[in-house]
Amino acid sequence: MQTSALPDLAHTATKPVHWLATAAAMAGVVAAAGLLQPGTATATATAAPEQRTTTQQVAPPAAPDPARVEFPLECGGAGTTVAEQAPGDLDGDGRPETVAVVHCDAGSGTPPSGIYVLTQGSGAAPRVVATLVDPADKKTVGDFAVREGRVSATLLGYSSLEVPRCCPDQEEQASWRWKGNTFVRTSGDQARAL
């Protein structure tokens, strides 16, 4: 082995005191860095705008309000009554529609009902987009529900003109579901007698 022609340097022959001095110096640097940090440190990402994600929750859109709609009913100036209403996303677009059971505001008797589907675009007024039951069919609506994209109703009617309008004598279970670009109706028992 060859020996060095240079004299031994002091830092090449370490002693425990050197290690203690180095450790003390490092501890001092770490302590000073801790004292110099801001009181409330926060981390921020500097991602490009297209890479940033938002965690802000957006309220779901509100269902259309039937009180703001002009229904296609001929009531002779009597006005209309929204007897029942239910919201639901019928077409799967993430925006709720409202289904409303509406009839003329008659003082007595049982006026025929209509079932209407309402929609509302962003910033637009609500509007009727489908008529599921036309009042011209002379039906009244019993049970009514909107569940899982399906509208269901019990339709009450009359077998003849001689049956008093207070007392329907026929009942039909009907439901509607959005398929393609229209509402498809399915019926239970066809107009059974009560």
Tab-separated table of C-alpha atoms in Angstrom:
chain	number	residue	atom	x	y	z
A	1	MET	CA	0.000	0.000	0.000
A	2	GLN	CA	1.207	3.420	-0.824
A	3	THR	CA	1.391	6.091	1.814
A	4	SER	CA	0.401	9.644	1.122
A	5	ALA	CA	3.080	12.245	0.800
A	6	LEU	CA	0.674	14.816	2.250
A	7	PRO	CA	0.374	15.429	5.972
A	8	ASP	CA	-2.751	14.139	7.731
A	9	LEU	CA	-5.531	16.692	7.694
A	10	ALA	CA	-7.437	17.445	10.877
A	11	HIS	CA	-10.874	16.641	9.443
A	12	THR	CA	-9.801	13.190	8.338
A	13	ALA	CA	-9.209	12.008	11.862
A	14	THR	CA	-12.610	12.551	13.517
A	15	LYS	CA	-13.079	12.410	17.230
A	16	PRO	CA	-16.324	12.175	19.232
A	17	VAL	CA	-16.199	15.884	19.937
A	18	HIS	CA	-16.438	16.570	16.194
A	19	TRP	CA	-19.608	14.462	15.950
A	20	LEU	CA	-21.133	16.246	18.935
A	21	ALA	CA	-20.371	19.644	17.440
A	22	THR	CA	-21.919	18.637	14.077
A	23	ALA	CA	-25.048	17.261	15.787
A	24	ALA	CA	-25.430	20.431	17.870
A	25	ALA	CA	-25.079	22.619	14.774
A	26	MET	CA	-27.713	20.580	12.894
A	27	ALA	CA	-30.108	20.740	15.837
A	28	GLY	CA	-29.672	24.509	15.932
A	29	VAL	CA	-30.485	24.820	12.203
A	30	VAL	CA	-33.625	22.674	12.539
A	31	ALA	CA	-34.796	24.643	15.593
A	32	ALA	CA	-34.219	27.972	13.854
A	33	ALA	CA	-36.144	26.788	10.780
A	34	GLY	CA	-39.065	25.787	12.998
A	35	LEU	CA	-39.149	29.193	14.652
A	36	LEU	CA	-39.053	31.064	11.366
A	37	GLN	CA	-42.096	29.323	9.810
A	38	PRO	CA	-45.338	31.316	9.466
A	39	GLY	CA	-47.979	30.833	12.184
A	40	THR	CA	-50.450	29.061	9.876
A	41	ALA	CA	-48.654	27.272	7.119
A	42	THR	CA	-50.788	26.203	4.172
A	43	ALA	CA	-49.958	24.255	1.088
A	44	THR	CA	-51.112	25.413	-2.305
A	45	ALA	CA	-50.982	23.644	-5.586
A	46	THR	CA	-49.861	25.496	-8.652
A	47	ALA	CA	-51.423	23.220	-11.220
A	48	ALA	CA	-52.385	24.471	-14.612
A	49	PRO	CA	-56.025	25.700	-14.805
A	50	GLU	CA	-57.110	22.646	-16.790
A	51	GLN	CA	-55.667	20.362	-14.091
A	52	ARG	CA	-57.358	22.029	-11.109
A	53	THR	CA	-60.346	20.283	-9.620
A	54	THR	CA	-63.141	21.896	-7.672
A	55	THR	CA	-64.574	20.345	-4.550
A	56	GLN	CA	-67.293	22.972	-4.192
A	57	GLN	CA	-70.673	21.282	-4.028
A	58	VAL	CA	-73.327	22.602	-6.357
A	59	ALA	CA	-76.960	22.460	-5.291
A	60	PRO	CA	-79.066	20.209	-7.490
A	61	PRO	CA	-81.368	22.090	-9.840
A	62	ALA	CA	-84.834	22.756	-8.503
A	63	ALA	CA	-87.858	21.012	-9.994
A	64	PRO	CA	-90.171	23.266	-12.036
A	65	ASP	CA	-92.849	25.060	-10.027
A	66	PRO	CA	-96.388	24.328	-11.349
A	67	ALA	CA	-97.626	27.650	-9.941
A	68	ARG	CA	-95.613	29.401	-12.669
A	69	VAL	CA	-97.133	27.429	-15.586
A	70	GLU	CA	-100.105	28.149	-17.845
A	71	PHE	CA	-101.811	24.744	-18.300
A	72	PRO	CA	-103.678	23.887	-21.524
A	73	LEU	CA	-107.082	23.640	-19.825
A	74	GLU	CA	-110.325	25.273	-20.951
A	75	CYS	CA	-111.906	26.303	-17.648
A	76	GLY	CA	-114.141	29.139	-18.807
A	77	GLY	CA	-112.490	31.678	-16.513
A	78	ALA	CA	-112.741	29.468	-13.415
A	79	GLY	CA	-108.980	29.018	-13.074
A	80	THR	CA	-107.019	25.842	-12.445
A	81	THR	CA	-106.102	23.822	-9.373
A	82	VAL	CA	-102.902	21.804	-9.035
A	83	ALA	CA	-104.312	18.882	-7.050
A	84	GLU	CA	-101.020	16.969	-6.756
A	85	GLN	CA	-97.435	17.332	-7.876
A	86	ALA	CA	-94.258	15.279	-7.633
A	87	PRO	CA	-90.698	15.863	-8.849
A	88	GLY	CA	-88.515	13.241	-10.522
A	89	ASP	CA	-85.818	12.864	-13.158
A	90	LEU	CA	-87.938	11.122	-15.783
A	91	ASP	CA	-85.550	11.308	-18.757
A	92	GLY	CA	-82.288	10.597	-16.906
A	93	ASP	CA	-80.603	13.917	-17.752
A	94	GLY	CA	-79.870	14.806	-14.117
A	95	ARG	CA	-82.440	17.625	-14.023
A	96	PRO	CA	-85.758	16.957	-12.273
A	97	GLU	CA	-89.070	17.341	-14.035
A	98	THR	CA	-92.345	17.959	-12.191
A	99	VAL	CA	-95.468	15.915	-12.869
A	100	ALA	CA	-98.666	17.770	-11.972
A	101	VAL	CA	-102.277	16.613	-11.682
A	102	VAL	CA	-104.393	19.622	-12.637
A	103	HIS	CA	-108.138	20.264	-13.020
A	104	CYS	CA	-110.440	23.237	-13.415
A	105	ASP	CA	-111.280	25.032	-10.179
A	106	ALA	CA	-114.922	23.935	-10.025
A	107	GLY	CA	-117.026	24.857	-7.006
A	108	SER	CA	-118.580	21.397	-6.838
A	109	GLY	CA	-118.583	18.085	-8.660
A	110	THR	CA	-115.605	16.160	-9.915
A	111	PRO	CA	-113.981	17.957	-12.839
A	112	PRO	CA	-111.778	15.841	-15.132
A	113	SER	CA	-108.052	15.990	-14.513
A	114	GLY	CA	-105.009	16.304	-16.688
A	115	ILE	CA	-101.561	14.937	-15.902
A	116	TYR	CA	-98.788	17.152	-17.241
A	117	VAL	CA	-94.994	16.870	-17.296
A	118	LEU	CA	-93.136	20.141	-16.708
A	119	THR	CA	-89.522	20.958	-17.440
A	120	GLN	CA	-87.368	24.024	-17.018
A	121	GLY	CA	-84.120	24.979	-18.689
A	122	SER	CA	-81.469	27.140	-17.050
A	123	GLY	CA	-82.918	30.589	-16.522
A	124	ALA	CA	-86.094	29.779	-18.479
A	125	ALA	CA	-89.660	29.667	-17.218
A	126	PRO	CA	-91.151	26.220	-16.551
A	127	ARG	CA	-93.305	24.808	-19.352
A	128	VAL	CA	-95.517	21.825	-20.183
A	129	VAL	CA	-93.625	19.321	-22.347
A	130	ALA	CA	-96.044	16.372	-22.264
A	131	THR	CA	-99.676	15.612	-21.508
A	132	LEU	CA	-100.031	12.124	-20.043
A	133	VAL	CA	-103.782	12.358	-19.410
A	134	ASP	CA	-105.894	14.875	-21.320
A	135	PRO	CA	-108.919	16.311	-19.461
A	136	ALA	CA	-110.908	15.684	-22.664
A	137	ASP	CA	-110.677	11.949	-21.746
A	138	LYS	CA	-113.036	12.725	-18.807
A	139	LYS	CA	-110.893	10.931	-16.208
A	140	THR	CA	-110.142	11.895	-12.643
A	141	VAL	CA	-106.932	10.859	-10.935
A	142	GLY	CA	-106.895	8.753	-7.784
A	143	ASP	CA	-103.566	7.486	-6.458
A	144	PHE	CA	-100.614	9.263	-8.046
A	145	ALA	CA	-96.829	8.805	-7.660
A	146	VAL	CA	-93.479	9.446	-9.333
A	147	ARG	CA	-90.811	6.855	-8.452
A	148	GLU	CA	-87.593	5.753	-10.130
A	149	GLY	CA	-88.365	7.511	-13.398
A	150	ARG	CA	-91.930	6.166	-13.620
A	151	VAL	CA	-95.231	8.017	-13.263
A	152	SER	CA	-98.152	5.939	-12.011
A	153	ALA	CA	-101.779	6.848	-11.431
A	154	THR	CA	-105.193	5.364	-10.833
A	155	LEU	CA	-107.568	6.765	-13.454
A	156	LEU	CA	-111.245	6.898	-12.557
A	157	GLY	CA	-113.886	7.175	-15.261
A	158	TYR	CA	-117.484	6.571	-16.264
A	159	SER	CA	-119.027	3.785	-18.312
A	160	SER	CA	-121.757	6.047	-19.729
A	161	LEU	CA	-123.161	9.566	-19.581
A	162	GLU	CA	-125.944	8.315	-17.285
A	163	VAL	CA	-123.465	7.665	-14.446
A	164	PRO	CA	-123.474	10.639	-12.043
A	165	ARG	CA	-120.259	12.689	-12.245
A	166	CYS	CA	-119.793	12.343	-8.498
A	167	CYS	CA	-119.398	8.594	-8.611
A	168	PRO	CA	-116.982	7.100	-11.156
A	169	ASP	CA	-117.737	3.460	-11.932
A	170	GLN	CA	-114.505	2.479	-13.743
A	171	GLU	CA	-110.904	2.274	-12.576
A	172	GLU	CA	-107.683	1.819	-14.534
A	173	GLN	CA	-104.085	1.541	-13.330
A	174	ALA	CA	-101.713	3.331	-15.701
A	175	SER	CA	-98.021	4.152	-15.731
A	176	TRP	CA	-95.699	6.068	-18.030
A	177	ARG	CA	-91.964	5.812	-18.599
A	178	TRP	CA	-89.713	7.883	-20.870
A	179	LYS	CA	-88.352	5.778	-23.751
A	180	GLY	CA	-86.473	7.233	-26.679
A	181	ASN	CA	-88.126	10.595	-27.161
A	182	THR	CA	-91.629	10.016	-25.797
A	183	PHE	CA	-93.560	8.759	-22.788
A	184	VAL	CA	-94.782	5.188	-23.248
A	185	ARG	CA	-97.942	4.247	-21.398
A	186	THR	CA	-98.607	0.833	-19.919
A	187	SER	CA	-101.917	-0.065	-18.322
A	188	GLY	CA	-102.968	-2.673	-15.841
A	189	ASP	CA	-106.496	-3.976	-16.130
A	190	GLN	CA	-108.315	-2.181	-18.913
A	191	ALA	CA	-111.128	-0.095	-17.393
A	192	ARG	CA	-112.558	-2.456	-14.832
A	193	ALA	CA	-115.920	-1.807	-13.231
A	194	LEU	CA	-116.000	-0.663	-9.589
